[in-house]
N, CA, C and O atoms as a DFTB+ gen file, in Angstrom:
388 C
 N C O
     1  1       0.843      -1.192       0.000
     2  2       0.000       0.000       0.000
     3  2       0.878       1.241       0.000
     4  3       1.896       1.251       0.693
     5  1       0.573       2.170      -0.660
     6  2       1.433       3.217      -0.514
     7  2       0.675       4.369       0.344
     8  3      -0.406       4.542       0.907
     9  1       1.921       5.066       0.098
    10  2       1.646       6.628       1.388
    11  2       0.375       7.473       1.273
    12  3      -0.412       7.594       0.335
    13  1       0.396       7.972       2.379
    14  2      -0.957       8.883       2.050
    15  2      -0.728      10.479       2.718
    16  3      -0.531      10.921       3.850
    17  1      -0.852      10.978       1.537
    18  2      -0.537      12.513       1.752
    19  2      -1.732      13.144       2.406
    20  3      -2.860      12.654       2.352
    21  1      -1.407      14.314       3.058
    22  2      -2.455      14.949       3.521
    23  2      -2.169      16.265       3.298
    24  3      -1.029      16.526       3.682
    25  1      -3.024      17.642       2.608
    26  2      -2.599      19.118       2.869
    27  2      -4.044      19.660       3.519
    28  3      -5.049      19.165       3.007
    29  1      -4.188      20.347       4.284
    30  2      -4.974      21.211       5.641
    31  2      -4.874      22.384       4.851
    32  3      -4.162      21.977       3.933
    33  1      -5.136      23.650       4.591
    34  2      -5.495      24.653       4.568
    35  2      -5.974      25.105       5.352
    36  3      -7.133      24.714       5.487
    37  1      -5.517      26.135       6.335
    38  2      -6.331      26.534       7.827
    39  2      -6.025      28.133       7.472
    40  3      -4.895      28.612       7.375
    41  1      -7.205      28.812       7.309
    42  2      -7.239      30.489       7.155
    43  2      -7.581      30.896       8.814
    44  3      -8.676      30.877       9.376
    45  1      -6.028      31.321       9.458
    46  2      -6.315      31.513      11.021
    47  2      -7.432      33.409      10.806
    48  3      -7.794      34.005       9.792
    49  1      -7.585      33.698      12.148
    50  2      -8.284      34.762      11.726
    51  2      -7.643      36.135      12.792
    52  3      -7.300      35.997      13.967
    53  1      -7.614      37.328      12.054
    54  2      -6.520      38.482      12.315
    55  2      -6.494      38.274      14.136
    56  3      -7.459      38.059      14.869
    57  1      -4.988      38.430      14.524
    58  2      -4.997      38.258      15.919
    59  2      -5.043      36.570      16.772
    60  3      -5.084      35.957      17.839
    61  1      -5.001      36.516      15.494
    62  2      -4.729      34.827      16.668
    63  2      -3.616      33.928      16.084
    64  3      -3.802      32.722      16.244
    65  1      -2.449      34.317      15.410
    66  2      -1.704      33.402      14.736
    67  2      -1.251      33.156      15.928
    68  3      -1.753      32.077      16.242
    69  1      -0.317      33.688      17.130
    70  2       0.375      33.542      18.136
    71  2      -0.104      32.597      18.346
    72  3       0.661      31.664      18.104
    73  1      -1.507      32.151      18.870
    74  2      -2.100      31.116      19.804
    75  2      -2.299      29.845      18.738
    76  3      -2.193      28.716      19.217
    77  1      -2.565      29.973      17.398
    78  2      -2.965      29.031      16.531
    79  2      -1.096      28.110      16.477
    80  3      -0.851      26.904      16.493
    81  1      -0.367      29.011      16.430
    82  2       1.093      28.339      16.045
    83  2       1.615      27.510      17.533
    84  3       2.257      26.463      17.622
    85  1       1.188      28.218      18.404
    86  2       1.518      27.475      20.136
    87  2       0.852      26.081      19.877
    88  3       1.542      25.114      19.552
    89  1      -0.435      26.006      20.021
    90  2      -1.582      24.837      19.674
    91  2      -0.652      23.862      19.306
    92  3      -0.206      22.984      20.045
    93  1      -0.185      24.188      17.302
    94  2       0.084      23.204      16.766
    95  2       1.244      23.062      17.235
    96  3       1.706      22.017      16.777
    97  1       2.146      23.694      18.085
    98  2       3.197      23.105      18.133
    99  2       3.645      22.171      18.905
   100  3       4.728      21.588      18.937
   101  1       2.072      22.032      19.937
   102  2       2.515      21.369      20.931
   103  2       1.922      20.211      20.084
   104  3       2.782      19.344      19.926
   105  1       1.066      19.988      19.648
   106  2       0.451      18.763      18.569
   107  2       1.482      18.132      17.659
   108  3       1.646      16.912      17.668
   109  1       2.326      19.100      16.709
   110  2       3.178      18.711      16.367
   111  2       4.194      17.577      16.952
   112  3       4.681      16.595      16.391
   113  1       4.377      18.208      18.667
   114  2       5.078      17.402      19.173
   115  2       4.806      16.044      19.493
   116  3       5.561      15.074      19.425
   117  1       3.337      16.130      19.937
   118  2       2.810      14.761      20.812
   119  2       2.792      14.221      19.228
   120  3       3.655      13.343      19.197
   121  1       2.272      14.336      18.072
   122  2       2.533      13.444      16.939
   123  2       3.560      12.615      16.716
   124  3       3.594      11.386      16.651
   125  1       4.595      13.625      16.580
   126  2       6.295      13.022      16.508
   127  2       6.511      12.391      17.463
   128  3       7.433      11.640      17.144
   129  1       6.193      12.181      18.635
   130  2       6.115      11.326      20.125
   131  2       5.512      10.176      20.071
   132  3       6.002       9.188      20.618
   133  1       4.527      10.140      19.501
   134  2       3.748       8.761      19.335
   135  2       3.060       8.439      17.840
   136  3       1.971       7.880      17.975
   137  1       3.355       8.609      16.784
   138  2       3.153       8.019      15.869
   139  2       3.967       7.489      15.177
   140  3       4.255       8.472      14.493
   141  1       4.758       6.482      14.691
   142  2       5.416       5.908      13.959
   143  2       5.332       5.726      12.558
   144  3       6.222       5.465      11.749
   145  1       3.585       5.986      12.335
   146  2       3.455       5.846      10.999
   147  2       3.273       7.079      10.372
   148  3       2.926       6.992       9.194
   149  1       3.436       8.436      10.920
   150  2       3.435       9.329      10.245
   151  2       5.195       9.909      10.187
   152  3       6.066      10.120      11.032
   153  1       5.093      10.005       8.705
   154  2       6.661      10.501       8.704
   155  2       6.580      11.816       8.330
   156  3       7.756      12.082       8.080
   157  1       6.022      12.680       8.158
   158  2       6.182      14.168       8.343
   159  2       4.613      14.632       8.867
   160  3       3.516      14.078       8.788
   161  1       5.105      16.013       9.477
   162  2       4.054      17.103      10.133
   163  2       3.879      18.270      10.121
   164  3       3.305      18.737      11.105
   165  1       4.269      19.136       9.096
   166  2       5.146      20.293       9.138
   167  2       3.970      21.085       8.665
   168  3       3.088      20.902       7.826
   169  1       4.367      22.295       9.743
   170  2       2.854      23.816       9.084
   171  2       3.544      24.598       8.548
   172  3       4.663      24.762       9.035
   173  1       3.223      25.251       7.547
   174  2       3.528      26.151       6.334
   175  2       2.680      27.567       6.731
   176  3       1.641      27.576       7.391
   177  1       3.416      28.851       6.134
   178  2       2.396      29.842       6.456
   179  2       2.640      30.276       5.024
   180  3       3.752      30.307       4.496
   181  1       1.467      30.615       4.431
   182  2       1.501      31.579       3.287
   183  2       2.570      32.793       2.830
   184  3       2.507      33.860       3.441
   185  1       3.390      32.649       1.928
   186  2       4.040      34.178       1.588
   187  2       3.221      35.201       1.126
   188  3       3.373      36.409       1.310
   189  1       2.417      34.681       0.565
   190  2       1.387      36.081       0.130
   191  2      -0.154      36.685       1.311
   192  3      -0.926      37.644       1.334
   193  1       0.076      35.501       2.083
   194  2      -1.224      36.019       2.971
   195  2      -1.301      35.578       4.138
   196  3      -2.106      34.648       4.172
   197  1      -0.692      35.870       5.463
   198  2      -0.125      35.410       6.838
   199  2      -0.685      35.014       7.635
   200  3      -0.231      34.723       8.741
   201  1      -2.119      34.876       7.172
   202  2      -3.341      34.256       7.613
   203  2      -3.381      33.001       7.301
   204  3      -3.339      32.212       8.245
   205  1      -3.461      32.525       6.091
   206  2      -3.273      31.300       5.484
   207  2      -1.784      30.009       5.995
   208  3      -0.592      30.313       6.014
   209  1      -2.280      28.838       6.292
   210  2      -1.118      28.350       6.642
   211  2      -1.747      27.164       6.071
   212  3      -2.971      27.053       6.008
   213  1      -0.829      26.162       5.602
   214  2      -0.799      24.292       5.362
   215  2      -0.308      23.733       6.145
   216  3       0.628      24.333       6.673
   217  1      -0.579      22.499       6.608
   218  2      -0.258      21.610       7.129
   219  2       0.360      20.599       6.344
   220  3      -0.410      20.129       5.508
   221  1       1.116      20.279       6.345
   222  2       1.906      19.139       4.867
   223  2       1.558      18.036       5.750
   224  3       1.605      18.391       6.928
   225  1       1.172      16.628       5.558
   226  2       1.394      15.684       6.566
   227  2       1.544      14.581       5.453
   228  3       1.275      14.711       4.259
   229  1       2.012      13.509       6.076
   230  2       2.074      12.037       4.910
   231  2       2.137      10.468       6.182
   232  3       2.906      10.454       7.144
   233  1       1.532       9.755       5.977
   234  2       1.508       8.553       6.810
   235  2       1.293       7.522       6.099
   236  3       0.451       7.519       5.202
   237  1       2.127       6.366       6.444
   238  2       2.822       5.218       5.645
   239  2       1.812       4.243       5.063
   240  3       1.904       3.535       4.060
   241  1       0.627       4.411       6.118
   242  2      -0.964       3.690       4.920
   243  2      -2.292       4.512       5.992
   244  3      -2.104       5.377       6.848
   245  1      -3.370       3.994       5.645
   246  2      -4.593       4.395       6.154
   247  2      -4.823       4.237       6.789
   248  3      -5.821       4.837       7.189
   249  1      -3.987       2.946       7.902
   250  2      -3.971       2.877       9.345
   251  2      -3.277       4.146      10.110
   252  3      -3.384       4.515      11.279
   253  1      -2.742       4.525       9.328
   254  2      -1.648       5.305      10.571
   255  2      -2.436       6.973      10.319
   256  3      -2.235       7.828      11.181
   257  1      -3.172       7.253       9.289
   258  2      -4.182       8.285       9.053
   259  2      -4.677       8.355      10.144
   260  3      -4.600       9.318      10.906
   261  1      -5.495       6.868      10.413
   262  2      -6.922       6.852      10.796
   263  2      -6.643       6.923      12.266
   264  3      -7.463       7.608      12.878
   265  1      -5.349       6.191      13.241
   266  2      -5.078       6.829      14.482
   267  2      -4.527       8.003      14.583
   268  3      -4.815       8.629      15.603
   269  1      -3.446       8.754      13.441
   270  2      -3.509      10.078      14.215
   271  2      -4.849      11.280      14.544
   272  3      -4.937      12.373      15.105
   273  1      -5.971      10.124      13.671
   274  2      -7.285      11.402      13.848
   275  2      -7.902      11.012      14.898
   276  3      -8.546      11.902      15.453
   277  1      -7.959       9.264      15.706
   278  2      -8.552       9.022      16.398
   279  2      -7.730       9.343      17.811
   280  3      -8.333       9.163      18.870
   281  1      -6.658       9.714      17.825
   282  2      -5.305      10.035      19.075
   283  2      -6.501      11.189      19.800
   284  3      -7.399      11.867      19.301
   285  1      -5.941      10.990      21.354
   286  2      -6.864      12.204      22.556
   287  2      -5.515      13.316      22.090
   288  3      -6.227      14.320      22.115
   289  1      -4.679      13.651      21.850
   290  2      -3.780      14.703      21.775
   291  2      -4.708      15.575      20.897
   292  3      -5.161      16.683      21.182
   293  1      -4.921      14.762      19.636
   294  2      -5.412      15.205      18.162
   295  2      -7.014      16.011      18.706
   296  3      -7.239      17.209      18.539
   297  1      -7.946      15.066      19.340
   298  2      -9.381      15.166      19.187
   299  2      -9.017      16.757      20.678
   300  3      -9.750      17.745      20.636
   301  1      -8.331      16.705      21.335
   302  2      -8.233      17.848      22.558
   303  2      -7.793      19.033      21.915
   304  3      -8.322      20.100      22.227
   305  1      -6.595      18.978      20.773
   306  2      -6.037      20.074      20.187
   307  2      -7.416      20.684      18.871
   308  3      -7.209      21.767      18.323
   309  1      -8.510      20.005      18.564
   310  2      -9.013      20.340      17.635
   311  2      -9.595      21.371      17.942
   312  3      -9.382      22.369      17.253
   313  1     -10.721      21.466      19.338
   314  2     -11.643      22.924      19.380
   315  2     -10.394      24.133      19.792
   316  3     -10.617      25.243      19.309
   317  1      -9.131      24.004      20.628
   318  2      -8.436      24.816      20.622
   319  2      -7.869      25.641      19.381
   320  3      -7.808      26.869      19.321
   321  1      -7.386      24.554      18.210
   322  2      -7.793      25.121      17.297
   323  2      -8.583      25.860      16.231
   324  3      -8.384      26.733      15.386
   325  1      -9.143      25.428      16.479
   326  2     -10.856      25.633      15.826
   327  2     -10.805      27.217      16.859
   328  3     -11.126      28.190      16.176
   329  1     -10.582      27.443      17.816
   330  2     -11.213      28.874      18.421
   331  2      -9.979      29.692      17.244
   332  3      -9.893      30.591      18.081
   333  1      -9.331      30.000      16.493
   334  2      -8.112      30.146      15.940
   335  2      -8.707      30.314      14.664
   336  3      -8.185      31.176      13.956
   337  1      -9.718      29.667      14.184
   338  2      -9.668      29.565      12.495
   339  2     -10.664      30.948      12.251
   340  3     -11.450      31.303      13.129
   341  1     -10.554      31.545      11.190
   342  2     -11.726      32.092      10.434
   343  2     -12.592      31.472       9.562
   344  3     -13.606      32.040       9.158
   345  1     -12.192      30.039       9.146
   346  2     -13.329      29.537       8.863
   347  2     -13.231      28.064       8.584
   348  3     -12.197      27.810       9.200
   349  1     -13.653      26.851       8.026
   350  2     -13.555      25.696       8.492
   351  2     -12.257      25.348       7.585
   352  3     -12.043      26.050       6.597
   353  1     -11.623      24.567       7.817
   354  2     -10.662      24.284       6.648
   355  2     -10.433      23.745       5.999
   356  3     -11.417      23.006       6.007
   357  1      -9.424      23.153       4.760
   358  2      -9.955      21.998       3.414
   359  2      -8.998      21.447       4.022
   360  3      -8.058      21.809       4.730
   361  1      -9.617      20.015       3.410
   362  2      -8.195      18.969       3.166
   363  2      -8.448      18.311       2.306
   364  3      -9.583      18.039       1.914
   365  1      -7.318      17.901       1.817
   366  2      -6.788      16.970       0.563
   367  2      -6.274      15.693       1.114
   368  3      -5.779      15.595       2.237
   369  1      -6.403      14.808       0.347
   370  2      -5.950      13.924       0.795
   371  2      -5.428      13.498      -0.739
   372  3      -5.813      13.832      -1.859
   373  1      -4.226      12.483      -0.200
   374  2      -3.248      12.333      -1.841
   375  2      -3.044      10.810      -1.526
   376  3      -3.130      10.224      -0.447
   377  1      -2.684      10.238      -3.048
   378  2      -2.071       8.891      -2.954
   379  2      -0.219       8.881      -3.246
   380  3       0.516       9.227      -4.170
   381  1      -0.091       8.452      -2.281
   382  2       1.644       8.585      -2.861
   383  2       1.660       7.362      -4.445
   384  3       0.954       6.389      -4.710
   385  1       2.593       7.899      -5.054
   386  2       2.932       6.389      -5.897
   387  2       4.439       5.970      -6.027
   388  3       4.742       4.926      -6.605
């Protein structure tokens, strides 16, 4: 089975990047702490609009997707985030080949 990409689009909203970038960073961490099957996690901020940020993520099959969404780190960091967004955010999901 191959990899599975993930990109997030999260439009934070004026005045809250500080708290939106703390959030993920501590998420970031507990990820890299306990997932094995995700091999990257990395947030991106827009050059043209400092509001806008990606989330790059990729995990080694659909198992390792499906616990970092079901993880208590993940489901606790979501409404913290969520107070952060201006509005809901996309995701993509990719097939590696």
């Amino acid at each position: 089975m191959s990899a599975i990409g993930v990109i997030a689009t999260l439009t934070v909203a004026e005045g809250k990047n500080a708290d939106f970038e703390a959030v993920f960073a501590e998420l970031s961490a507990a990820v890299r702490a306990n997932e094995p099957g995700n091999l990257f996690y990395t947030l991106t901020r827009s050059r043209s609009n400092p509001q806008v940020y990606k989330v790059l993520e990729q995990y080694v099959d659909q198992d390792a997707l499906t616990a970092h969404g079901a993880s208590d780190y993940f489901k606790a960091a979501g409404p913290k985030l969520g107070a952060c967004l201006a509005g809901a955010p996309e995701i993509e999901y990719l097939d590696g080949l």
